[in-house]
């Protein structure tokens, strides 16, 4: 009779140990739906990137598992900080690739694209709460990459006199 309670207790202890090691607390800066248990530090290491060394506000990120492989993040910082960050990763703040809204219409892959079509995936932008103002001219960069060119990002910067909002989304990994 004594073997049953002991077996049950050992089973419960084993289950508790397994559950305790299953997951970490979610990173509070991660968007809902981000890869479970992956902190910003883990995601940044995967993409070989970091945040600027200056103070940032409103930092949020989304990372997806290796099969879908995506890193998207946003932050607000001083203009001088954003300029230095762009330079650090190979983008010249004085020479954006383009602007958003683009002001042009056309088709791509059979789909009609309007002049204010979102610069990132519309579903992702909605999930992240990224709302852009079509009355503002944003700078767009496509040369932002990790120092070893491991990963590249599309970057959109909402200019401001003192502080700028930066949106980044990975384009390639490796």
PDB file of C-alpha atoms in Angstrom:
ATOM      1  CA  UNK A   1       0.000   0.000   0.000  1.00  0.00           C
ATOM      2  CA  UNK A   2       2.806   2.437   0.777  1.00  0.00           C
ATOM      3  CA  UNK A   3       4.344   2.080  -2.675  1.00  0.00           C
ATOM      4  CA  UNK A   4       1.387   3.759  -4.390  1.00  0.00           C
ATOM      5  CA  UNK A   5       1.536   7.085  -2.504  1.00  0.00           C
ATOM      6  CA  UNK A   6       5.315   7.177  -2.910  1.00  0.00           C
ATOM      7  CA  UNK A   7       4.988   6.506  -6.645  1.00  0.00           C
ATOM      8  CA  UNK A   8       2.360   9.235  -6.953  1.00  0.00           C
ATOM      9  CA  UNK A   9       4.518  11.740  -5.072  1.00  0.00           C
ATOM     10  CA  UNK A  10       7.569  10.910  -7.199  1.00  0.00           C
ATOM     11  CA  UNK A  11       5.457  11.249 -10.343  1.00  0.00           C
ATOM     12  CA  UNK A  12       4.197  14.667  -9.258  1.00  0.00           C
ATOM     13  CA  UNK A  13       7.717  15.830  -8.433  1.00  0.00           C
ATOM     14  CA  UNK A  14       8.985  14.671 -11.827  1.00  0.00           C
ATOM     15  CA  UNK A  15       6.114  16.443 -13.612  1.00  0.00           C
ATOM     16  CA  UNK A  16       6.777  19.642 -11.654  1.00  0.00           C
ATOM     17  CA  UNK A  17      10.464  19.510 -12.571  1.00  0.00           C
ATOM     18  CA  UNK A  18       9.633  19.075 -16.255  1.00  0.00           C
ATOM     19  CA  UNK A  19       7.131  21.931 -16.215  1.00  0.00           C
ATOM     20  CA  UNK A  20       9.529  24.228 -14.374  1.00  0.00           C
ATOM     21  CA  UNK A  21      12.094  23.837 -17.134  1.00  0.00           C
ATOM     22  CA  UNK A  22       9.627  24.112 -20.025  1.00  0.00           C
ATOM     23  CA  UNK A  23       9.404  27.821 -20.463  1.00  0.00           C
ATOM     24  CA  UNK A  24      10.779  31.131 -19.433  1.00  0.00           C
ATOM     25  CA  UNK A  25       8.777  34.164 -18.530  1.00  0.00           C
ATOM     26  CA  UNK A  26       7.842  35.978 -21.732  1.00  0.00           C
ATOM     27  CA  UNK A  27       9.842  39.111 -22.453  1.00  0.00           C
ATOM     28  CA  UNK A  28       7.473  42.000 -21.610  1.00  0.00           C
ATOM     29  CA  UNK A  29       8.827  43.924 -24.607  1.00  0.00           C
ATOM     30  CA  UNK A  30       7.716  41.206 -27.048  1.00  0.00           C
ATOM     31  CA  UNK A  31       4.564  41.659 -29.089  1.00  0.00           C
ATOM     32  CA  UNK A  32       1.838  39.063 -28.550  1.00  0.00           C
ATOM     33  CA  UNK A  33       2.504  36.109 -30.841  1.00  0.00           C
ATOM     34  CA  UNK A  34       6.279  36.485 -30.675  1.00  0.00           C
ATOM     35  CA  UNK A  35       8.238  33.222 -30.367  1.00  0.00           C
ATOM     36  CA  UNK A  36       7.582  31.894 -26.880  1.00  0.00           C
ATOM     37  CA  UNK A  37      10.407  32.171 -24.376  1.00  0.00           C
ATOM     38  CA  UNK A  38      12.727  34.144 -26.675  1.00  0.00           C
ATOM     39  CA  UNK A  39      14.050  37.343 -25.119  1.00  0.00           C
ATOM     40  CA  UNK A  40      15.235  40.369 -27.065  1.00  0.00           C
ATOM     41  CA  UNK A  41      18.797  39.416 -26.180  1.00  0.00           C
ATOM     42  CA  UNK A  42      18.312  35.928 -27.694  1.00  0.00           C
ATOM     43  CA  UNK A  43      16.650  37.348 -30.818  1.00  0.00           C
ATOM     44  CA  UNK A  44      19.329  40.025 -31.234  1.00  0.00           C
ATOM     45  CA  UNK A  45      22.061  37.382 -31.006  1.00  0.00           C
ATOM     46  CA  UNK A  46      20.296  35.259 -33.640  1.00  0.00           C
ATOM     47  CA  UNK A  47      20.246  38.215 -36.057  1.00  0.00           C
ATOM     48  CA  UNK A  48      23.622  39.625 -34.936  1.00  0.00           C
ATOM     49  CA  UNK A  49      22.175  43.023 -34.152  1.00  0.00           C
ATOM     50  CA  UNK A  50      21.716  45.215 -31.077  1.00  0.00           C
ATOM     51  CA  UNK A  51      19.774  48.246 -29.974  1.00  0.00           C
ATOM     52  CA  UNK A  52      21.515  51.614 -30.051  1.00  0.00           C
ATOM     53  CA  UNK A  53      23.698  52.347 -27.044  1.00  0.00           C
ATOM     54  CA  UNK A  54      21.789  55.574 -26.345  1.00  0.00           C
ATOM     55  CA  UNK A  55      18.469  55.681 -24.454  1.00  0.00           C
ATOM     56  CA  UNK A  56      15.427  54.459 -26.398  1.00  0.00           C
ATOM     57  CA  UNK A  57      11.725  54.627 -25.614  1.00  0.00           C
ATOM     58  CA  UNK A  58       8.784  52.514 -26.709  1.00  0.00           C
ATOM     59  CA  UNK A  59      10.935  49.525 -27.656  1.00  0.00           C
ATOM     60  CA  UNK A  60       8.905  46.479 -28.765  1.00  0.00           C
ATOM     61  CA  UNK A  61       9.878  43.463 -30.841  1.00  0.00           C
ATOM     62  CA  UNK A  62       8.570  40.357 -32.561  1.00  0.00           C
ATOM     63  CA  UNK A  63      10.682  37.337 -33.404  1.00  0.00           C
ATOM     64  CA  UNK A  64       9.459  34.226 -35.166  1.00  0.00           C
ATOM     65  CA  UNK A  65      10.916  30.706 -35.128  1.00  0.00           C
ATOM     66  CA  UNK A  66      13.607  29.682 -37.606  1.00  0.00           C
ATOM     67  CA  UNK A  67      11.158  28.233 -40.155  1.00  0.00           C
ATOM     68  CA  UNK A  68       9.397  31.581 -40.647  1.00  0.00           C
ATOM     69  CA  UNK A  69      12.413  33.551 -39.458  1.00  0.00           C
ATOM     70  CA  UNK A  70      11.490  37.156 -38.896  1.00  0.00           C
ATOM     71  CA  UNK A  71      12.582  39.915 -36.545  1.00  0.00           C
ATOM     72  CA  UNK A  72      10.671  43.174 -36.386  1.00  0.00           C
ATOM     73  CA  UNK A  73      11.141  45.930 -33.840  1.00  0.00           C
ATOM     74  CA  UNK A  74      10.507  49.588 -33.183  1.00  0.00           C
ATOM     75  CA  UNK A  75      11.813  52.277 -30.872  1.00  0.00           C
ATOM     76  CA  UNK A  76      11.968  56.043 -30.460  1.00  0.00           C
ATOM     77  CA  UNK A  77      15.256  57.853 -29.887  1.00  0.00           C
ATOM     78  CA  UNK A  78      17.038  61.153 -30.362  1.00  0.00           C
ATOM     79  CA  UNK A  79      17.755  62.032 -33.995  1.00  0.00           C
ATOM     80  CA  UNK A  80      21.520  61.946 -33.382  1.00  0.00           C
ATOM     81  CA  UNK A  81      21.167  58.464 -31.880  1.00  0.00           C
ATOM     82  CA  UNK A  82      19.114  57.193 -34.837  1.00  0.00           C
ATOM     83  CA  UNK A  83      21.627  58.643 -37.310  1.00  0.00           C
ATOM     84  CA  UNK A  84      24.495  56.900 -35.509  1.00  0.00           C
ATOM     85  CA  UNK A  85      22.549  53.635 -35.367  1.00  0.00           C
ATOM     86  CA  UNK A  86      21.847  53.733 -39.098  1.00  0.00           C
ATOM     87  CA  UNK A  87      25.544  54.402 -39.821  1.00  0.00           C
ATOM     88  CA  UNK A  88      26.589  51.567 -37.479  1.00  0.00           C
ATOM     89  CA  UNK A  89      24.662  49.125 -39.677  1.00  0.00           C
ATOM     90  CA  UNK A  90      25.671  50.488 -43.085  1.00  0.00           C
ATOM     91  CA  UNK A  91      22.871  52.952 -43.894  1.00  0.00           C
ATOM     92  CA  UNK A  92      23.646  56.606 -44.607  1.00  0.00           C
ATOM     93  CA  UNK A  93      21.004  58.742 -42.851  1.00  0.00           C
ATOM     94  CA  UNK A  94      21.506  61.471 -45.470  1.00  0.00           C
ATOM     95  CA  UNK A  95      20.773  59.068 -48.341  1.00  0.00           C
ATOM     96  CA  UNK A  96      17.558  57.119 -47.810  1.00  0.00           C
ATOM     97  CA  UNK A  97      16.691  54.521 -50.450  1.00  0.00           C
ATOM     98  CA  UNK A  98      13.267  56.100 -50.804  1.00  0.00           C
ATOM     99  CA  UNK A  99      10.355  57.558 -48.927  1.00  0.00           C
ATOM    100  CA  UNK A 100       6.922  56.537 -47.730  1.00  0.00           C
ATOM    101  CA  UNK A 101       4.344  57.277 -48.884  1.00  0.00           C
ATOM    102  CA  UNK A 102       5.936  56.620 -52.233  1.00  0.00           C
ATOM    103  CA  UNK A 103       3.650  58.813 -54.292  1.00  0.00           C
ATOM    104  CA  UNK A 104       3.584  56.214 -57.077  1.00  0.00           C
ATOM    105  CA  UNK A 105       1.119  53.537 -58.094  1.00  0.00           C
ATOM    106  CA  UNK A 106       1.758  50.327 -59.945  1.00  0.00           C
ATOM    107  CA  UNK A 107       1.473  46.566 -59.830  1.00  0.00           C
ATOM    108  CA  UNK A 108       3.652  43.903 -58.325  1.00  0.00           C
ATOM    109  CA  UNK A 109       2.953  40.209 -58.582  1.00  0.00           C
ATOM    110  CA  UNK A 110      -0.391  41.037 -60.196  1.00  0.00           C
ATOM    111  CA  UNK A 111      -1.506  43.154 -57.242  1.00  0.00           C
ATOM    112  CA  UNK A 112      -2.194  46.860 -57.567  1.00  0.00           C
ATOM    113  CA  UNK A 113      -0.089  48.989 -55.245  1.00  0.00           C
ATOM    114  CA  UNK A 114      -1.251  52.472 -54.298  1.00  0.00           C
ATOM    115  CA  UNK A 115       0.964  55.419 -53.361  1.00  0.00           C
ATOM    116  CA  UNK A 116       0.253  54.945 -49.650  1.00  0.00           C
ATOM    117  CA  UNK A 117       0.373  51.126 -49.590  1.00  0.00           C
ATOM    118  CA  UNK A 118       1.987  49.978 -46.333  1.00  0.00           C
ATOM    119  CA  UNK A 119       5.767  49.610 -46.509  1.00  0.00           C
ATOM    120  CA  UNK A 120       5.599  46.397 -44.441  1.00  0.00           C
ATOM    121  CA  UNK A 121       3.154  43.493 -44.409  1.00  0.00           C
ATOM    122  CA  UNK A 122      -0.239  45.024 -43.538  1.00  0.00           C
ATOM    123  CA  UNK A 123      -1.256  42.127 -41.253  1.00  0.00           C
ATOM    124  CA  UNK A 124       2.008  42.368 -39.308  1.00  0.00           C
ATOM    125  CA  UNK A 125       1.655  46.131 -38.976  1.00  0.00           C
ATOM    126  CA  UNK A 126      -1.854  45.716 -37.605  1.00  0.00           C
ATOM    127  CA  UNK A 127      -0.745  43.035 -35.130  1.00  0.00           C
ATOM    128  CA  UNK A 128       2.110  45.248 -33.916  1.00  0.00           C
ATOM    129  CA  UNK A 129      -0.034  48.378 -33.781  1.00  0.00           C
ATOM    130  CA  UNK A 130       2.243  50.150 -36.250  1.00  0.00           C
ATOM    131  CA  UNK A 131       0.113  53.020 -37.552  1.00  0.00           C
ATOM    132  CA  UNK A 132       1.796  55.313 -40.040  1.00  0.00           C
ATOM    133  CA  UNK A 133       0.659  58.818 -40.904  1.00  0.00           C
ATOM    134  CA  UNK A 134       0.377  59.223 -44.701  1.00  0.00           C
ATOM    135  CA  UNK A 135       0.651  63.003 -44.228  1.00  0.00           C
ATOM    136  CA  UNK A 136       4.234  62.556 -42.946  1.00  0.00           C
ATOM    137  CA  UNK A 137       7.167  61.735 -45.236  1.00  0.00           C
ATOM    138  CA  UNK A 138       9.121  58.802 -43.772  1.00  0.00           C
ATOM    139  CA  UNK A 139      12.668  57.897 -44.832  1.00  0.00           C
ATOM    140  CA  UNK A 140      13.196  54.327 -46.047  1.00  0.00           C
ATOM    141  CA  UNK A 141      16.506  52.427 -45.968  1.00  0.00           C
ATOM    142  CA  UNK A 142      17.368  49.094 -47.561  1.00  0.00           C
ATOM    143  CA  UNK A 143      21.126  48.955 -46.829  1.00  0.00           C
ATOM    144  CA  UNK A 144      20.826  48.275 -43.081  1.00  0.00           C
ATOM    145  CA  UNK A 145      22.697  45.036 -42.330  1.00  0.00           C
ATOM    146  CA  UNK A 146      24.606  43.255 -39.596  1.00  0.00           C
ATOM    147  CA  UNK A 147      28.374  43.947 -39.793  1.00  0.00           C
ATOM    148  CA  UNK A 148      29.066  40.494 -41.248  1.00  0.00           C
ATOM    149  CA  UNK A 149      26.014  40.861 -43.542  1.00  0.00           C
ATOM    150  CA  UNK A 150      24.383  37.967 -41.712  1.00  0.00           C
ATOM    151  CA  UNK A 151      21.012  39.708 -41.717  1.00  0.00           C
ATOM    152  CA  UNK A 152      19.537  42.663 -43.580  1.00  0.00           C
ATOM    153  CA  UNK A 153      16.601  44.862 -42.637  1.00  0.00           C
ATOM    154  CA  UNK A 154      14.147  47.234 -44.225  1.00  0.00           C
ATOM    155  CA  UNK A 155      14.057  50.382 -42.085  1.00  0.00           C
ATOM    156  CA  UNK A 156      11.491  53.148 -41.961  1.00  0.00           C
ATOM    157  CA  UNK A 157      12.213  56.319 -39.972  1.00  0.00           C
ATOM    158  CA  UNK A 158       9.565  58.847 -39.014  1.00  0.00           C
ATOM    159  CA  UNK A 159      11.566  62.064 -38.846  1.00  0.00           C
ATOM    160  CA  UNK A 160      11.233  64.537 -36.068  1.00  0.00           C
ATOM    161  CA  UNK A 161      13.095  67.631 -34.986  1.00  0.00           C
ATOM    162  CA  UNK A 162      14.418  65.995 -31.816  1.00  0.00           C
ATOM    163  CA  UNK A 163      13.160  62.411 -31.642  1.00  0.00           C
ATOM    164  CA  UNK A 164      12.543  59.887 -34.402  1.00  0.00           C
ATOM    165  CA  UNK A 165      10.495  56.697 -34.533  1.00  0.00           C
ATOM    166  CA  UNK A 166      12.275  53.747 -36.140  1.00  0.00           C
ATOM    167  CA  UNK A 167      10.607  50.628 -37.580  1.00  0.00           C
ATOM    168  CA  UNK A 168      12.773  47.679 -38.645  1.00  0.00           C
ATOM    169  CA  UNK A 169      11.868  44.352 -40.214  1.00  0.00           C
ATOM    170  CA  UNK A 170      14.279  41.645 -41.304  1.00  0.00           C
ATOM    171  CA  UNK A 171      14.461  40.915 -45.003  1.00  0.00           C
ATOM    172  CA  UNK A 172      17.119  38.204 -45.034  1.00  0.00           C
ATOM    173  CA  UNK A 173      18.966  36.051 -42.564  1.00  0.00           C
ATOM    174  CA  UNK A 174      22.259  34.605 -43.671  1.00  0.00           C
TER     175      UNK A 174
END
